[in-house]
Structures are given as structure tokens and as C-alpha cells.
Short mmCIF file of C-alpha atoms in Angstrom, two decimals:
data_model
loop_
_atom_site.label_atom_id
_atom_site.label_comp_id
_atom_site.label_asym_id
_atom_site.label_seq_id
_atom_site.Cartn_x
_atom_site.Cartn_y
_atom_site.Cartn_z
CA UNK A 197 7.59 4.97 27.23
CA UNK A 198 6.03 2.28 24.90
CA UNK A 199 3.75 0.65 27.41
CA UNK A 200 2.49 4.51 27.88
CA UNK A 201 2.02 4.84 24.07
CA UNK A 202 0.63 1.33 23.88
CA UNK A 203 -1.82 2.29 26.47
CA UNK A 204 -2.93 5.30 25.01
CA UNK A 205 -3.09 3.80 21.10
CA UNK A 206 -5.11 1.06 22.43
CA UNK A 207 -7.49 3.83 24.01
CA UNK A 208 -7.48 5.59 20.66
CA UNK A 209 -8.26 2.30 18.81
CA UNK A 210 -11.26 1.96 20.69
CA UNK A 211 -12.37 5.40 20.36
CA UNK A 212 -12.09 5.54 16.83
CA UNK A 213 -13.90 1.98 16.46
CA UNK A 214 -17.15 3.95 18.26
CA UNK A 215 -16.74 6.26 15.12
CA UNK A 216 -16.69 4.05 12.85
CA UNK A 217 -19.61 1.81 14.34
CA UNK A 218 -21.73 4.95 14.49
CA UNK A 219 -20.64 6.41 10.65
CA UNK A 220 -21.63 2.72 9.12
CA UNK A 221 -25.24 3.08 10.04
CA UNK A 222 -25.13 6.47 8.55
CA UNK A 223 -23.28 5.93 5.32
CA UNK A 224 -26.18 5.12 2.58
CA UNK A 225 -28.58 7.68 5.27
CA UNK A 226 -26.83 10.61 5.17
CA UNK A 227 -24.11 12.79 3.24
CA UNK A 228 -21.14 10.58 2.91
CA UNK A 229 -18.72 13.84 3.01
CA UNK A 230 -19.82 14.59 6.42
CA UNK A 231 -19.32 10.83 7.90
CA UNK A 232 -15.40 11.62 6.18
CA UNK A 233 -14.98 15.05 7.53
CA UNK A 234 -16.12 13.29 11.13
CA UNK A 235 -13.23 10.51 10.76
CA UNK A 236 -11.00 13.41 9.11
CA UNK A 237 -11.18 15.79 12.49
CA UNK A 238 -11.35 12.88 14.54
CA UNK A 239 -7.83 12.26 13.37
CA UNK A 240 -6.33 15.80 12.88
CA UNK A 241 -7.31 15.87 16.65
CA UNK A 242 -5.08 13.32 17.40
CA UNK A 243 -2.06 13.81 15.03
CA UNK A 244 0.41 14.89 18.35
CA UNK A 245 -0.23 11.23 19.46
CA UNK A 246 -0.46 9.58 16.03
CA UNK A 247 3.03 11.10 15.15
CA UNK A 248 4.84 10.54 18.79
CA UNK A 249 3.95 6.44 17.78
CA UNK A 250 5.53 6.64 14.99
CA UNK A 251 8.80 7.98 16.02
CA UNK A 252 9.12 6.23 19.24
CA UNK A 253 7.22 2.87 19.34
CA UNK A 254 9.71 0.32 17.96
CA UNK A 255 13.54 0.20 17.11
CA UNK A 256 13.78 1.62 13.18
CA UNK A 257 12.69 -0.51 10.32
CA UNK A 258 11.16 -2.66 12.78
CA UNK A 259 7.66 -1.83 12.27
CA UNK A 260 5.13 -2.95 9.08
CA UNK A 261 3.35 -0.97 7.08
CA UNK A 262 0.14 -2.38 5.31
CA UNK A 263 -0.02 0.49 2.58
CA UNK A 264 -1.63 1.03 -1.16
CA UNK A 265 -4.69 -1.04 0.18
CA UNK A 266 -8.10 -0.19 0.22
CA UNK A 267 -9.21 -4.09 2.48
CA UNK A 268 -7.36 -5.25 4.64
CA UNK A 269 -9.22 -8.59 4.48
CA UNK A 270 -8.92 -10.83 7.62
CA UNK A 271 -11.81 -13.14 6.26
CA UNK A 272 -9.25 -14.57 3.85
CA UNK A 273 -6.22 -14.60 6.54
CA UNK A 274 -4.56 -11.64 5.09
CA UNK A 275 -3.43 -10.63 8.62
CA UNK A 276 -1.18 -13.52 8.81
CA UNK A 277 1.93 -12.72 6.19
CA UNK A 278 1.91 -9.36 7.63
CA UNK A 279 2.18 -10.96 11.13
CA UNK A 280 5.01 -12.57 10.36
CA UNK A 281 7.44 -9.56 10.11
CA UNK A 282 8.14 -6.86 12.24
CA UNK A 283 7.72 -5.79 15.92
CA UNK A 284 4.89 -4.01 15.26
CA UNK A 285 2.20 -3.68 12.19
CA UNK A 286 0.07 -0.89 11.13
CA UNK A 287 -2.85 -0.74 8.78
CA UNK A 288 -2.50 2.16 7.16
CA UNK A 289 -6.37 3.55 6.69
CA UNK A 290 -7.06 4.32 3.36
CA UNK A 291 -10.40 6.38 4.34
CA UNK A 292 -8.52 9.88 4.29
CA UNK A 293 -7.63 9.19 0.28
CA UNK A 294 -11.59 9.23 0.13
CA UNK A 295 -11.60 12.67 1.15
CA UNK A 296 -9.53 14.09 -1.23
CA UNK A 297 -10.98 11.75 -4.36
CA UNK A 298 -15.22 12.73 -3.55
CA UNK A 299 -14.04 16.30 -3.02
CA UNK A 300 -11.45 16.66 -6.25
CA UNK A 301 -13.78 14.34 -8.43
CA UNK A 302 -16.71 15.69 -11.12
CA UNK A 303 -17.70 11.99 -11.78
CA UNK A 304 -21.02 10.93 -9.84
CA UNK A 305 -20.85 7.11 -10.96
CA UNK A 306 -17.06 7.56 -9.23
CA UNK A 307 -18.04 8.85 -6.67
CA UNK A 308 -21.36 6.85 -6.04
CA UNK A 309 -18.40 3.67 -6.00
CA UNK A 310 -16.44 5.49 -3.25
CA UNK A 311 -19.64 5.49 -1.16
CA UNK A 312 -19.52 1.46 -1.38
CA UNK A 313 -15.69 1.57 -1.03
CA UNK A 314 -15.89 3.69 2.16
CA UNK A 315 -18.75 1.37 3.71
CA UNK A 316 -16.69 -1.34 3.08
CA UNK A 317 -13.52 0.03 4.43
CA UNK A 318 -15.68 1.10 7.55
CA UNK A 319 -16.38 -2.49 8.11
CA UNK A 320 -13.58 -4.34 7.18
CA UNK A 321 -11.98 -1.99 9.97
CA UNK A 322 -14.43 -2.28 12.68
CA UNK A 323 -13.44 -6.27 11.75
CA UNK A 324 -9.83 -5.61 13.08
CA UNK A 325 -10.61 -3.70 15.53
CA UNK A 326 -12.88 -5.82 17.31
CA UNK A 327 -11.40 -9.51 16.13
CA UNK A 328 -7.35 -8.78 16.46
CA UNK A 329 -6.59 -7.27 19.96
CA UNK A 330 -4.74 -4.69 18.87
CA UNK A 331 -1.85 -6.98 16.91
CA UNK A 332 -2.64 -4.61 13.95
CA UNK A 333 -3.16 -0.85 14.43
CA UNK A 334 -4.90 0.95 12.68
CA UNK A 335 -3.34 4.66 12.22
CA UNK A 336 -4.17 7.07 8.68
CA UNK A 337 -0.23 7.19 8.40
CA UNK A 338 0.21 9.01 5.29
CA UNK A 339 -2.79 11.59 6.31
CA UNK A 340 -0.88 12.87 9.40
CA UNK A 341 2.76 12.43 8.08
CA UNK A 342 3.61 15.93 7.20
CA UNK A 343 4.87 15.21 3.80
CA UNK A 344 5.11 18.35 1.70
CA UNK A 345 2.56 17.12 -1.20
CA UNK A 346 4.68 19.74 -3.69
CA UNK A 347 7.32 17.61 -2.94
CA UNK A 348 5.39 14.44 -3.82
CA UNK A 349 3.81 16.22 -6.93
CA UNK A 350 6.99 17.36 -8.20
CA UNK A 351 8.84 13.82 -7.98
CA UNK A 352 6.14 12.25 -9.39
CA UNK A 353 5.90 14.70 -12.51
CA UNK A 354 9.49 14.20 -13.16
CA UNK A 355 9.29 10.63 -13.22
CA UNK A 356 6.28 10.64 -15.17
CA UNK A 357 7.89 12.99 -17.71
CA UNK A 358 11.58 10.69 -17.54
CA UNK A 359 9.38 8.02 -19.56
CA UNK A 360 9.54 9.75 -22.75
CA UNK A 361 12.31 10.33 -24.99
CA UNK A 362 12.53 14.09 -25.54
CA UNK A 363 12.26 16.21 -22.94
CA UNK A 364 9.14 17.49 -22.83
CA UNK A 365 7.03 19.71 -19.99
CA UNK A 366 3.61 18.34 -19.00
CA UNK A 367 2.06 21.62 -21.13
CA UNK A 368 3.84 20.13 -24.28
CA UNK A 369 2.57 16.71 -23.53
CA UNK A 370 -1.14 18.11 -22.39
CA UNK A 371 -1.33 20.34 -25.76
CA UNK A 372 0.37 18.15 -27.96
CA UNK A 373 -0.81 14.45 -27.53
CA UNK A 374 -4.52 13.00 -27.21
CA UNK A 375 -4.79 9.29 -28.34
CA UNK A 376 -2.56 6.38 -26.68
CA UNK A 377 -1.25 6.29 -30.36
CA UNK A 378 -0.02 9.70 -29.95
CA UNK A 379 1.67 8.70 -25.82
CA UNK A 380 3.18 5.02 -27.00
CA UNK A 381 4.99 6.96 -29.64
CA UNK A 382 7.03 9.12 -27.34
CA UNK A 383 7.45 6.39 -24.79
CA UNK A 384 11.76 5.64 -24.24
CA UNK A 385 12.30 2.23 -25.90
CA UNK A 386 11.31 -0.68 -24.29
CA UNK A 387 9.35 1.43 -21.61
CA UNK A 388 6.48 -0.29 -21.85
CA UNK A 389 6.81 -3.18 -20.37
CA UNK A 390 7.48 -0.72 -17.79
CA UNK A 391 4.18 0.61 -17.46
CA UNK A 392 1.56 -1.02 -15.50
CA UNK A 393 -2.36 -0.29 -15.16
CA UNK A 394 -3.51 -3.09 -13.48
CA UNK A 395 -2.93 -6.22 -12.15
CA UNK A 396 -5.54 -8.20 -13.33
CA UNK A 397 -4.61 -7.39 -17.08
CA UNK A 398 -2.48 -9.59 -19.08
CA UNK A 399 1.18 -7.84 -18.94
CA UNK A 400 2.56 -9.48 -22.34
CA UNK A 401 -0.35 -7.59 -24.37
CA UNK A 402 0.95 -3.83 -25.63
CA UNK A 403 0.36 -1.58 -23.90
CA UNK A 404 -2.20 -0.03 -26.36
CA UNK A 405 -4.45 -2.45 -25.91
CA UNK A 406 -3.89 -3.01 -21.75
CA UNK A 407 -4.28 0.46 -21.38
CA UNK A 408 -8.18 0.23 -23.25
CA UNK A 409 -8.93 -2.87 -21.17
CA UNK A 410 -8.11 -0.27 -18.18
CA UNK A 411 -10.14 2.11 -19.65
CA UNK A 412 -13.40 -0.02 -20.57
CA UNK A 413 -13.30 -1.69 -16.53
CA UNK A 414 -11.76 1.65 -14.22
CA UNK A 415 -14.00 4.07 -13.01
CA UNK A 416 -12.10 7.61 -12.71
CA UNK A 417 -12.34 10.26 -11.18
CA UNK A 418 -12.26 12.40 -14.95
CA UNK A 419 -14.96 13.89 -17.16
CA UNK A 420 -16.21 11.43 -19.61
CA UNK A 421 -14.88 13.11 -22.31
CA UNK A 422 -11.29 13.01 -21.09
CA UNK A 423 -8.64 11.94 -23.54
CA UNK A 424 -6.46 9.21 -23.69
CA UNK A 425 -3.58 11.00 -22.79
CA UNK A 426 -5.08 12.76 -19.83
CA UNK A 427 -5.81 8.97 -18.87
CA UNK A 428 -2.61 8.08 -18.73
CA UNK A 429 -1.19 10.70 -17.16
CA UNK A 430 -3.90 10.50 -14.37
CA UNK A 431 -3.33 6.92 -13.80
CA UNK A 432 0.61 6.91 -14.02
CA UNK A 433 0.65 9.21 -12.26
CA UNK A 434 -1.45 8.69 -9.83
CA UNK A 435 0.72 5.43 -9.04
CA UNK A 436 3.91 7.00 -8.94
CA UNK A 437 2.53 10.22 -6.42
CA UNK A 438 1.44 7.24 -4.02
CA UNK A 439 4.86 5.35 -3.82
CA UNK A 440 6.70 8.41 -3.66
CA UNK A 441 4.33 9.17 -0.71
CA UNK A 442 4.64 5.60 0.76
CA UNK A 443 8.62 5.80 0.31
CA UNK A 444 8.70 9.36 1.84
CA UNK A 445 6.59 8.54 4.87
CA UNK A 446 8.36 5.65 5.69
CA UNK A 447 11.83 6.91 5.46
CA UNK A 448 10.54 9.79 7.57
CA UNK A 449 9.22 7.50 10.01
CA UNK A 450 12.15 4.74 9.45
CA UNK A 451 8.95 2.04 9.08
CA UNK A 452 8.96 -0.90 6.10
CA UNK A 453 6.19 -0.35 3.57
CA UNK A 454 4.36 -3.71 3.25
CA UNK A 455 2.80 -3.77 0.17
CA UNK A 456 0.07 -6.17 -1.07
CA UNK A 457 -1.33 -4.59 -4.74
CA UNK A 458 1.36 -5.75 -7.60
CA UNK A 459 1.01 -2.41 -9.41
CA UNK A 460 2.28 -0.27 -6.90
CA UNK A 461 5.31 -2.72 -6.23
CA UNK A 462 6.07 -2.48 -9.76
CA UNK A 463 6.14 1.26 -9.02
CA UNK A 464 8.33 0.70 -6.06
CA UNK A 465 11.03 -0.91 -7.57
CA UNK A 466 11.28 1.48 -10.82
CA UNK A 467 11.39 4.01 -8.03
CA UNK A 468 13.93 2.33 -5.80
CA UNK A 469 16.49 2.67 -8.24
CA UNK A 470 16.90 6.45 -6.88
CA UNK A 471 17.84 5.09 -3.53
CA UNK A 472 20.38 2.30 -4.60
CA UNK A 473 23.58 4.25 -3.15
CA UNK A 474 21.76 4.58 0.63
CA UNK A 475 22.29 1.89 2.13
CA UNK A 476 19.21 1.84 4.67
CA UNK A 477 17.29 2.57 2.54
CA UNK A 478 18.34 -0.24 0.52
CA UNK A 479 17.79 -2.79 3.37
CA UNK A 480 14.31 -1.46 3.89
CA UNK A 481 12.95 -1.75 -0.13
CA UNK A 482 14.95 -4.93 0.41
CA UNK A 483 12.60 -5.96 3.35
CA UNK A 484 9.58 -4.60 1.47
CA UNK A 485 10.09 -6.90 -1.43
CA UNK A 486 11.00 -10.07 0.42
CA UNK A 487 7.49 -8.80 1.98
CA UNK A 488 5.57 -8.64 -0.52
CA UNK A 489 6.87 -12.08 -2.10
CA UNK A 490 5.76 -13.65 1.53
CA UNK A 491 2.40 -12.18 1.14
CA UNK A 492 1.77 -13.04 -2.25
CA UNK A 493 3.34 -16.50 -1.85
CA UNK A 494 1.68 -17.72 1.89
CA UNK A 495 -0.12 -20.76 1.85
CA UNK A 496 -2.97 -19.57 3.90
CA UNK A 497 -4.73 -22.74 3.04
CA UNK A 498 -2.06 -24.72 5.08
CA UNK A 499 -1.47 -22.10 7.95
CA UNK A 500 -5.14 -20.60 8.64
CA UNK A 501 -5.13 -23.84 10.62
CA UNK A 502 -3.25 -22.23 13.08
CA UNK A 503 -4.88 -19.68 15.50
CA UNK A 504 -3.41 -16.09 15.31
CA UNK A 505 -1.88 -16.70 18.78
CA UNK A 506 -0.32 -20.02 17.74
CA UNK A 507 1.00 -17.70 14.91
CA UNK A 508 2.42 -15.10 16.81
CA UNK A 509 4.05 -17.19 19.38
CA UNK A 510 5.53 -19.47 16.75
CA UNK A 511 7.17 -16.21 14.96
CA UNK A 512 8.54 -15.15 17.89
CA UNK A 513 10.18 -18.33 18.99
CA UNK A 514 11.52 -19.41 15.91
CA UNK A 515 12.86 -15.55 15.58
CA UNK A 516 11.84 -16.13 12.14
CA UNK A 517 12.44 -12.39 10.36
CA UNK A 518 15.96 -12.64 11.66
CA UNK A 519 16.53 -16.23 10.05
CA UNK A 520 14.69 -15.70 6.62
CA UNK A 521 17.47 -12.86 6.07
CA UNK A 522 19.92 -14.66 7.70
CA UNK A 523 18.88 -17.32 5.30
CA UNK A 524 18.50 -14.70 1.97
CA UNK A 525 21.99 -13.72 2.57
CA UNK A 526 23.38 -16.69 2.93
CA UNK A 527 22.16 -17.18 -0.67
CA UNK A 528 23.61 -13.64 -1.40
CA UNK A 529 20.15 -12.66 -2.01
CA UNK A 530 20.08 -8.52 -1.82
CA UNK A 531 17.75 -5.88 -3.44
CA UNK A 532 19.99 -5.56 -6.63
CA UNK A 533 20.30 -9.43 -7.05
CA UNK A 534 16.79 -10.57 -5.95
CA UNK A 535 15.51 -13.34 -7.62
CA UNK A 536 12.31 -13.73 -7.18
CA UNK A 537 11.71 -17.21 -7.52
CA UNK A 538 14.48 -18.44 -5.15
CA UNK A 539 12.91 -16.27 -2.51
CA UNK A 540 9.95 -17.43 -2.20
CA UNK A 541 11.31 -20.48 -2.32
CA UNK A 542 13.40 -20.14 1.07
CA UNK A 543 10.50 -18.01 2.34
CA UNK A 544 8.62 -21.65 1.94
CA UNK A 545 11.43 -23.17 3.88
CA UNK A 546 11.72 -20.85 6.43
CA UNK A 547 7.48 -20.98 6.95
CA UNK A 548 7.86 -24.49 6.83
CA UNK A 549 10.63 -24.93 9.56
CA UNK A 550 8.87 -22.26 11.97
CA UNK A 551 5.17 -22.93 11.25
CA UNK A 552 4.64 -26.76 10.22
CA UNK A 553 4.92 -28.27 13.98
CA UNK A 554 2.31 -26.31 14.98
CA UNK A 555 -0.26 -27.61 11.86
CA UNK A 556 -2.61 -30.36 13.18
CA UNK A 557 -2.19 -33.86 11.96
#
């Protein structure tokens, strides 16, 4: 059964690759919403076979996720964290959210910025496509998964609206607050630390002032005279609607979510907290956070000396996935008692032990 599926992803991967070579000439020529509707059928047409690889192509929780990324950039070696783990890895393609964001959003200077973000999505996947053999496949997971997005809504409202100390519905908070003044006010105590905008601002400022760095530097899809408030719903929000989504999919699909961008992790493990009493779903946040510490810890600078072949087979041989959590729990390293910095540090050793042999003198 998985050498059929194999054989038929690999003819799909190769199909969709001709779609993709022909949309990038047309993407700055002609009506970017058409090249998206193209790549949007394209894949609605093949949803049946899409689906039947996710259920049946490896054993569950045995298959990576690359999620909550718009690059995927092999330039810079990304590919080889997410190598490491996992029978098989999938590049979740982030062109679908496009769809959704040109046709829900009444900002042109947005949108004009998802025309460059979908040419350089376009490319960076005609990149794997053509340079990685089919290690990584690329498949809109999320698009095609089925997910009720009521259900996503609705989880991610209640969360959103568990941050404050009354209880409050989002009409209250949409008629009743306007300036971050007015939102940190409400906010539980210590919540927000909690809150993240993005990664690239300083986390010990307040929140106050990260969220008008955020403001001054994010182009969103809002009219310009949208309030603070409406901000911060929209961005909370917005994170908390895509883990749920992430989390949903893959515990649909029993995959791992492998997640590169810090501010969604965040997200993940304020979410995971809802899952703590299931017990695979436990081990799979677990493997998504000893996941993310790999990928944000890898010294590519060291291992891009290898090939991606010399890579794979050295992964393989050592059996490495099985002995870095062999390894964690020997520690008595789990999702509840991670710490953080211990990981990576036997993630190190573990790399070290299956990888260094292989690095040329």
C-alpha cells in the first residue's frame, strides 16, 4: 500500500511543481487571485489522494509536520532538523492561507505584500521540489483536512476571551474597549507575559509598548483606522485559531506538528495544557517541543558539511529519534517537566554521537 501511495504522491509532486513553474512567470503579469484559485482547484481535485496519505502512509505520530511557516528555506539548511525526526516529513504549503487573507482583506499595501509572499513561497517550493527527491512532501495539509472551522473559531474565541478577568462576550469587549490601555486593564494577572506578538520583539518590555512596536512594523489585513483593541484581538487571535487548527489536524491525522516560528509555540504550549490528561496526545506536544528545541538549536554551521544523503543515512543508522527519547527519559525529561535548557543540551549530545563521524576533518 505505501509504495502505491508513494508512487502516486511522487506523481502528484511533480504535477503540482509544473503549476507552480508556470504560476511564477505569471505572478507580477497577471491577477494574483487567479494563479491561487489555479493551485486552490488543483488541490481540491486531489483531496481523495491527499487525505488517503495521511491516514495510511506511516505508523501514527511517525510523520513531521513543517507547519505555521510561510519558507521553508533549504538555502540556509532548514531541511536538515526536520530530517532528523520522523519516518516521513511534510511541508505543509502555506499558499491556501493566501487565499483566504487577499479575499477577506480591504488593505491594498497587505495585500500588495502577499503578492511578494506568494512569489516567494512559489519558489522556495519549486526549490524542494526539484533539489530534495521527494524526502520532504509537499501537501496543503490543513486546506484539505476537513476541520470544522466553527469548531476552530469557537475554541479560539474562548481562549481569547479566558485571558481576561471577568467574563466578558467578544460584543462587550468590541463595544466597550478601544486603546491597549483600555485591553491591559482587563488582562488576568500576570497574563502578559503570556501574550506574544512577535518574535523579534523584546519579551521583557510590557506589553503596551511590544504590542505598538507590532503595530508600527505588521502589515494587517484591517482598515487603517482600526483600533487597538480590534488589533489585538485580530492578532491573538489569529495565533490561537492557527494552533488550534495545527493541533486539530494533527490529532486527526495522528502526525507531530513541527514547528519553527517561536510565537506560535508559545501558543502551543498555553494550549497544550487542555490536553495534559491524554496521554498521546501528551507524547506528541512532547515530540513537538523537543522538535522545535532541535530546530532552533542545530548547528547547521557544523552539519551543512554533510550531504543530505550522508544525513539521512546517518539518522537512520544511529536510530537517532528513538535514542534522543530514550535519552530525555532517562533524564525524566516529559512535557510537564521539560527543561528547556537540558534538552537541547542532550539534543547536542545525541547530534554529536550520530552526526560528528561523518563531519570531514
Amino acid at each position: 500500500m505505501n509504495d502505491l501511495l508513494i508512487t502516486e504522491l511522487m506523481q502528484l509532486q511533480k504535477e503540482y511543481c509544473n503549476i507552480l513553474l508556470d504560476a511564477i512567470e505569471k505572478v507580477f503579469q497577471e491577477d494574483t487571485n487567479a494563479i491561487l484559485d489555479e493551485i486552490n482547484v488543483f488541490w481540491h481535485r486531489n483531496k481523495k489522494l491527499v487525505r488517503c496519505a495521511l491516514e495510511y502512509l506511516s505508523k501514527p505520530y511517525s510523520t513531521y509536520l513543517f507547519t505555521a511557516a510561510t519558507i521553508l528555506d533549504i538555502d540556509d539548511y532548514e531541511h536538515y532538523p526536520f530530517l532528523c525526526l520522523g519516518d516521513y516529513h511534510i511541508w505543509d504549503d502555506p499558499i491556501y492561507g493566501y487565499i483566504k487573507m487577499v479575499m477577506a482583506s480591504p488593505n491594498e499595501q497587505f495585500n500588495e505584500q502577499i503578492k511578494n509572499q506568494v512569489f516567494n513561497t512559489i519558489h522556495d517550493n519549486i526549490e524542494i521540489l526539484n533539489s530534495l527527491d521527494g524526502k520532504i512532501l509537499i501537501l496543503p495539509v490543513r486546506m484539505l483536512s476537513g476541520t470544522e472551522p466553527s469548531l476552530i473559531h469557537e475554541a479560539a474565541m474562548q481562549t481569547f476571551l479566558s485571558l481576561f478577568k471577568e467574563k466578558i462576550t467578544f460584543e462587550i469587549y468590541r463595544k466597550t474597549y478601544s486603546t491597549i490601555d483600555d485591553v491591559v486593564s482587563i488582562l488576568k494577572d500576570g497574563m502578559e507575559k503570556y501574550v506574544t506578538l512577535d518574535d523579534d520583539i523584546d519579551s521583557q518590555l510590557e506589553l503596551k509598548e511590544r504590542f505598538f512596536h507590532y503595530k508600527q512594523s505588521t502589515e494587517l489585513p484591517l482598515p487603517v483606522d482600526s483600533s487597538d483593541a480590534t488589533i489585538f484581538w485580530f492578532s491573538v487571535y489569529g495565533f490561537l485559531a492557527q494552533v488550534f487548527d495545527i493541533l486539530l489536524t494533527c490529532i486527526q491525522y495522528q502526525l507531530v506538528p513541527y514547528i519553527r516560528y517561536s510565537v506560535a509555540f508559545r501558543y502551543l504550549i498555553i494550549i497544550s495544557n487542555n490536553f495534559k490528561d491524554n496521554n498521546e496526545i501528551s507524547e506528541m506536544l512532547f515530540k513537538s517541543v523537543v522538535a522545535h528545541i532541535l530546530h532552533q538549536t542545530f548547528d547547521k554551521e557544523t552539519y551543512s558539511q554533510l550531504t543530505m544523503e550522508q544525513l539521512i543515512e546517518s539518522v537512520k543508522t544511529y536510530n537517532f529519534e528513538q535514542q534522543l527519547f530514550s535519552a530525555l527519559k532517562d533524564e525524566g525529561i516529559t512535557l510537564e517537566l521539560p527543561e528547556l535548557q537540558k534538552t537541547a543540551e542532550i539534543i547536542d549530545q545525541q547530534l554529536r554521537l550520530c552526526l560528528s563521524e561523518k563531519i570531514p576533518n
